[in-house]
PDB file of C-alpha atoms in Angstrom:
ATOM      1  CA  MET Z 148      17.611  21.068  29.686  1.00 50.00           C
ATOM      2  CA  LYS Z 149      17.706  17.249  30.135  1.00 47.00           C
ATOM      3  CA  TYR Z 150      13.763  18.050  30.247  1.00 44.00           C
ATOM      4  CA  LEU Z 151      13.555  19.429  27.681  1.00 38.00           C
ATOM      5  CA  VAL Z 152      15.091  16.999  25.291  1.00 39.00           C
ATOM      6  CA  ILE Z 153      12.612  14.967  26.250  1.00 39.00           C
ATOM      7  CA  ILE Z 154       9.260  16.777  25.855  1.00 37.00           C
ATOM      8  CA  LEU Z 155      11.134  17.234  21.655  1.00 37.00           C
ATOM      9  CA  VAL Z 156      11.532  13.292  21.142  1.00 38.00           C
ATOM     10  CA  CYS Z 157       8.008  12.644  23.205  1.00 39.00           C
ATOM     11  CA  PHE Z 158       6.044  14.933  20.627  1.00 38.00           C
ATOM     12  CA  SER Z 159       8.850  14.142  18.095  1.00 39.00           C
ATOM     13  CA  VAL Z 160       7.156  10.922  18.014  1.00 39.00           C
ATOM     14  CA  GLY Z 161       3.969  11.893  18.375  1.00 40.00           C
ATOM     15  CA  ILE Z 162       3.921  14.036  15.196  1.00 38.00           C
ATOM     16  CA  GLY Z 163       5.842  10.288  13.297  1.00 38.00           C
ATOM     17  CA  THR Z 164       2.476   8.902  14.668  1.00 39.00           C
ATOM     18  CA  LEU Z 165       0.147  11.472  13.521  1.00 37.00           C
ATOM     19  CA  LYS Z 166       1.641  11.426   9.669  1.00 40.00           C
ATOM     20  CA  ALA Z 167       1.141   7.532   9.718  1.00 42.00           C
ATOM     21  CA  GLN Z 168      -2.793   7.846  10.711  1.00 70.00           C
ATOM     22  CA  GLN Z 169      -4.034   8.712   7.505  1.00 86.00           C
ATOM     23  CA  PHE Z 170      -2.701   9.742   4.447  1.00 92.00           C
ATOM     24  CA  SER Z 171      -2.223  13.319   3.113  1.00 92.00           C
ATOM     25  CA  GLU Z 172      -5.027  15.372   0.686  1.00 94.00           C
ATOM     26  CA  LYS Z 173      -2.607  15.056  -2.313  1.00 93.00           C
ATOM     27  CA  ALA Z 174      -2.251  11.324  -1.291  1.00 94.00           C
ATOM     28  CA  LEU Z 175      -6.434  10.880  -1.130  1.00 95.00           C
ATOM     29  CA  ASN Z 176      -6.987  13.114  -4.634  1.00 95.00           C
ATOM     30  CA  ASP Z 177      -4.132  11.524  -6.871  1.00 96.00           C
ATOM     31  CA  THR Z 178      -5.583   9.126  -9.651  1.00 97.00           C
ATOM     32  CA  PHE Z 179      -5.129   5.795 -10.449  1.00 97.00           C
ATOM     33  CA  LEU Z 180      -6.599   3.942 -13.108  1.00 97.00           C
ATOM     34  CA  ASN Z 181      -8.917   0.960 -12.648  1.00 97.00           C
ATOM     35  CA  GLU Z 182      -9.248  -2.428 -14.290  1.00 95.00           C
ATOM     36  CA  ASP Z 183     -11.461  -0.782 -16.109  1.00 96.00           C
ATOM     37  CA  GLU Z 184      -9.247   2.018 -17.012  1.00 96.00           C
ATOM     38  CA  THR Z 185     -11.859   4.112 -15.468  1.00 97.00           C
ATOM     39  CA  VAL Z 186      -9.530   7.219 -13.198  1.00 97.00           C
ATOM     40  CA  ILE Z 187     -10.393   6.516  -9.836  1.00 97.00           C
ATOM     41  CA  SER Z 188      -8.860   9.211  -6.433  1.00 97.00           C
ATOM     42  CA  LEU Z 189      -7.387   7.315  -4.057  1.00 97.00           C
ATOM     43  CA  SER Z 190      -9.730   8.399  -1.332  1.00 96.00           C
ATOM     44  CA  GLU Z 191     -12.660   6.739  -3.910  1.00 97.00           C
ATOM     45  CA  VAL Z 192     -11.146   3.674  -3.753  1.00 97.00           C
ATOM     46  CA  LEU Z 193     -10.895   3.739   0.515  1.00 96.00           C
ATOM     47  CA  GLU Z 194     -14.120   5.212   0.196  1.00 96.00           C
ATOM     48  CA  THR Z 195     -15.229   1.260  -1.801  1.00 96.00           C
ATOM     49  CA  TYR Z 196     -13.717  -0.433   0.541  1.00 96.00           C
ATOM     50  CA  LYS Z 197     -14.693   1.373   4.034  1.00 95.00           C
ATOM     51  CA  GLY Z 198     -15.283  -0.899   7.160  1.00 95.00           C
ATOM     52  CA  LYS Z 199     -13.024  -3.705   6.685  1.00 97.00           C
ATOM     53  CA  THR Z 200      -9.095  -3.893   6.871  1.00 98.00           C
ATOM     54  CA  ILE Z 201      -7.225  -2.623   3.781  1.00 98.00           C
ATOM     55  CA  LEU Z 202      -3.904  -4.089   2.838  1.00 98.00           C
ATOM     56  CA  ILE Z 203      -2.532  -1.982   0.225  1.00 98.00           C
ATOM     57  CA  ASP Z 204      -0.006  -3.664  -1.827  1.00 98.00           C
ATOM     58  CA  ILE Z 205       2.881  -1.517  -3.904  1.00 97.00           C
ATOM     59  CA  TRP Z 206       4.523  -3.652  -6.067  1.00 97.00           C
ATOM     60  CA  ALA Z 207       5.338  -3.943  -9.974  1.00 97.00           C
ATOM     61  CA  THR Z 208       5.582  -6.751 -12.598  1.00 97.00           C
ATOM     62  CA  TRP Z 209       9.475  -5.632 -13.228  1.00 96.00           C
ATOM     63  CA  CYS Z 210      10.255  -5.830  -9.888  1.00 97.00           C
ATOM     64  CA  ARG Z 211      11.876  -8.778  -8.485  1.00 97.00           C
ATOM     65  CA  ASP Z 212      11.242  -8.797  -5.404  1.00 96.00           C
ATOM     66  CA  CYS Z 213       7.752  -8.246  -5.931  1.00 97.00           C
ATOM     67  CA  ILE Z 214       7.419 -11.453  -7.888  1.00 97.00           C
ATOM     68  CA  VAL Z 215       9.663 -13.510  -5.088  1.00 96.00           C
ATOM     69  CA  GLY Z 216       6.924 -12.812  -2.241  1.00 96.00           C
ATOM     70  CA  LEU Z 217       3.732 -13.532  -3.812  1.00 96.00           C
ATOM     71  CA  PRO Z 218       3.600 -17.140  -2.199  1.00 97.00           C
ATOM     72  CA  LYS Z 219       3.748 -14.726   1.129  1.00 97.00           C
ATOM     73  CA  LEU Z 220       0.918 -12.674   0.567  1.00 96.00           C
ATOM     74  CA  GLU Z 221      -1.130 -16.038  -1.209  1.00 97.00           C
ATOM     75  CA  ALA Z 222      -0.561 -16.780   2.120  1.00 96.00           C
ATOM     76  CA  LEU Z 223      -1.606 -14.012   4.251  1.00 96.00           C
ATOM     77  CA  GLN Z 224      -4.168 -14.059   1.392  1.00 97.00           C
ATOM     78  CA  GLN Z 225      -5.569 -17.578   2.493  1.00 97.00           C
ATOM     79  CA  ASN Z 226      -5.178 -16.243   6.548  1.00 97.00           C
ATOM     80  CA  PHE Z 227      -7.022 -13.253   6.167  1.00 97.00           C
ATOM     81  CA  PRO Z 228      -9.716 -13.717   3.823  1.00 97.00           C
ATOM     82  CA  ASP Z 229     -12.002 -11.259   5.103  1.00 96.00           C
ATOM     83  CA  VAL Z 230      -9.180  -8.654   4.198  1.00 98.00           C
ATOM     84  CA  ALA Z 231      -9.642  -6.255   1.015  1.00 98.00           C
ATOM     85  CA  TYR Z 232      -6.506  -6.621  -1.031  1.00 98.00           C
ATOM     86  CA  VAL Z 233      -5.094  -3.378  -2.982  1.00 98.00           C
ATOM     87  CA  PHE Z 234      -3.224  -3.686  -5.102  1.00 98.00           C
ATOM     88  CA  ILE Z 235      -1.700  -0.310  -6.697  1.00 98.00           C
ATOM     89  CA  SER Z 236       0.661  -1.432  -9.608  1.00 97.00           C
ATOM     90  CA  PHE Z 237       3.730   0.803 -11.040  1.00 97.00           C
ATOM     91  CA  ASP Z 238       4.838  -0.632 -14.262  1.00 97.00           C
ATOM     92  CA  ARG Z 239       5.674   1.150 -16.575  1.00 95.00           C
ATOM     93  CA  SER Z 240       2.705   0.440 -19.675  1.00 96.00           C
ATOM     94  CA  VAL Z 241      -1.251  -0.831 -18.294  1.00 97.00           C
ATOM     95  CA  GLU Z 242      -0.387  -3.210 -20.643  1.00 97.00           C
ATOM     96  CA  ASN Z 243       2.688  -4.644 -18.648  1.00 97.00           C
ATOM     97  CA  TRP Z 244      -0.215  -3.992 -15.574  1.00 97.00           C
ATOM     98  CA  LYS Z 245      -2.265  -6.194 -17.141  1.00 97.00           C
ATOM     99  CA  MET Z 246       0.050  -9.505 -18.208  1.00 97.00           C
ATOM    100  CA  GLY Z 247       0.844  -9.336 -14.460  1.00 97.00           C
ATOM    101  CA  ILE Z 248      -2.656  -9.199 -13.510  1.00 97.00           C
ATOM    102  CA  GLU Z 249      -3.405 -12.647 -15.278  1.00 96.00           C
ATOM    103  CA  LYS Z 250       0.329 -14.446 -15.602  1.00 97.00           C
ATOM    104  CA  TYR Z 251       0.853 -13.933 -11.715  1.00 96.00           C
ATOM    105  CA  ASN Z 252      -3.127 -14.844 -11.251  1.00 95.00           C
ATOM    106  CA  LEU Z 253      -3.741 -12.268  -8.736  1.00 94.00           C
ATOM    107  CA  ASN Z 254      -6.742 -11.950  -6.303  1.00 95.00           C
ATOM    108  CA  GLY Z 255      -8.361  -8.180  -5.180  1.00 97.00           C
ATOM    109  CA  HIS Z 256      -8.749  -5.001  -6.372  1.00 97.00           C
ATOM    110  CA  HIS Z 257      -6.280  -3.844  -9.052  1.00 98.00           C
ATOM    111  CA  TYR Z 258      -5.162   0.062  -9.634  1.00 98.00           C
ATOM    112  CA  PHE Z 259      -2.937   1.139 -12.615  1.00 98.00           C
ATOM    113  CA  SER Z 260      -0.330   4.471 -10.861  1.00 97.00           C
ATOM    114  CA  LYS Z 261      -0.094   6.369 -14.465  1.00 93.00           C
ATOM    115  CA  ASN Z 262       3.033   8.274 -12.458  1.00 90.00           C
ATOM    116  CA  GLY Z 263       4.102   5.857 -10.764  1.00 90.00           C
ATOM    117  CA  TRP Z 264       7.848   6.634  -8.831  1.00 91.00           C
ATOM    118  CA  LYS Z 265       6.700  10.750  -9.227  1.00 93.00           C
ATOM    119  CA  SER Z 266       3.035   9.969  -8.540  1.00 94.00           C
ATOM    120  CA  ASN Z 267       1.366  12.044  -5.163  1.00 93.00           C
ATOM    121  CA  PHE Z 268       0.679   9.111  -3.882  1.00 94.00           C
ATOM    122  CA  ALA Z 269       4.623   7.271  -4.067  1.00 95.00           C
ATOM    123  CA  ALA Z 270       6.144  11.236  -2.523  1.00 93.00           C
ATOM    124  CA  ALA Z 271       2.933  11.322  -0.228  1.00 91.00           C
ATOM    125  CA  ILE Z 272       4.318   7.877   1.813  1.00 92.00           C
ATOM    126  CA  ASP Z 273       8.022   7.769   0.920  1.00 92.00           C
ATOM    127  CA  LEU Z 274       7.691   5.340  -0.924  1.00 94.00           C
ATOM    128  CA  ASP Z 275      11.752   4.198  -1.192  1.00 93.00           C
ATOM    129  CA  TRP Z 276      10.540   0.930  -2.638  1.00 93.00           C
ATOM    130  CA  ILE Z 277       8.620  -1.815  -3.843  1.00 97.00           C
ATOM    131  CA  PRO Z 278       7.277  -4.222  -2.858  1.00 97.00           C
ATOM    132  CA  ARG Z 279       5.750  -2.096   0.078  1.00 96.00           C
ATOM    133  CA  TYR Z 280       2.787  -3.216   1.746  1.00 97.00           C
ATOM    134  CA  ILE Z 281       0.445  -0.520   4.125  1.00 97.00           C
ATOM    135  CA  VAL Z 282      -2.880  -1.305   6.601  1.00 97.00           C
ATOM    136  CA  VAL Z 283      -5.834   0.487   6.956  1.00 97.00           C
ATOM    137  CA  ASN Z 284      -7.609  -0.823   9.892  1.00 96.00           C
ATOM    138  CA  SER Z 285     -11.468  -1.126   9.581  1.00 94.00           C
ATOM    139  CA  SER Z 286     -11.615   2.820  11.850  1.00 92.00           C
ATOM    140  CA  GLY Z 287      -9.990   4.032   8.271  1.00 92.00           C
ATOM    141  CA  GLU Z 288      -6.615   5.196   9.671  1.00 94.00           C
ATOM    142  CA  ILE Z 289      -3.267   3.237   8.620  1.00 95.00           C
ATOM    143  CA  SER Z 290      -2.467   1.133  11.523  1.00 95.00           C
ATOM    144  CA  LEU Z 291       1.126  -0.344   9.604  1.00 96.00           C
ATOM    145  CA  TYR Z 292       2.287   2.171   7.723  1.00 93.00           C
ATOM    146  CA  LYS Z 293       5.788   0.476   6.358  1.00 95.00           C
ATOM    147  CA  ALA Z 294       6.428  -3.080   5.564  1.00 96.00           C
ATOM    148  CA  ILE Z 295       8.510  -4.258   2.567  1.00 95.00           C
ATOM    149  CA  LYS Z 296       7.394  -8.245   3.028  1.00 96.00           C
ATOM    150  CA  ALA Z 297       4.314  -9.821   3.397  1.00 96.00           C
ATOM    151  CA  ASP Z 298       6.145 -12.292   5.980  1.00 96.00           C
ATOM    152  CA  ASP Z 299       7.188  -9.093   8.587  1.00 97.00           C
ATOM    153  CA  PRO Z 300       5.347 -10.491  11.702  1.00 97.00           C
ATOM    154  CA  LYS Z 301       3.842  -6.157  12.872  1.00 97.00           C
ATOM    155  CA  LEU Z 302       1.955  -6.470   9.577  1.00 97.00           C
ATOM    156  CA  ILE Z 303       0.530  -9.890  10.440  1.00 96.00           C
ATOM    157  CA  LYS Z 304       0.071  -8.051  13.910  1.00 96.00           C
ATOM    158  CA  ALA Z 305      -1.364  -4.927  11.771  1.00 96.00           C
ATOM    159  CA  LEU Z 306      -4.279  -7.926   9.884  1.00 96.00           C
ATOM    160  CA  GLN Z 307      -5.064  -9.236  13.228  1.00 94.00           C
ATOM    161  CA  GLU Z 308      -6.502  -6.473  14.973  1.00 87.00           C
TER     162      GLU Z 308
END
């Protein structure tokens, strides 16, 4: 019985690891607006930066923790200039999103989630807090599934690999 419990625990841990390796089909098919307000799917966004490490930052202008964390994010951008920084906004309107990009001088690639917290993307990644950082490695696999601070040691380690 003891060995069965160990095997089940190992199997459960393996399943959790697999979940973090790639986005689900629902997440990949979810759509966003780019800065030109053209509709684009997450799979198309990821394809755009294929072969590069991607840091996805899910944020909003109304999110105090997102704004307070911006200096730490800017430090990441200085330390890891070859990373593609993809910002997905959960703002309540396109106008607020665009004003926020300008106001906070966010350098990177910007997308707006029309359905925000109710989107397939949010459900697929079990979004429960923003900011939320996800790192996709140059092979297209998720190497960090969840961080909520830009100076999280796991986030930095994922960018270094």
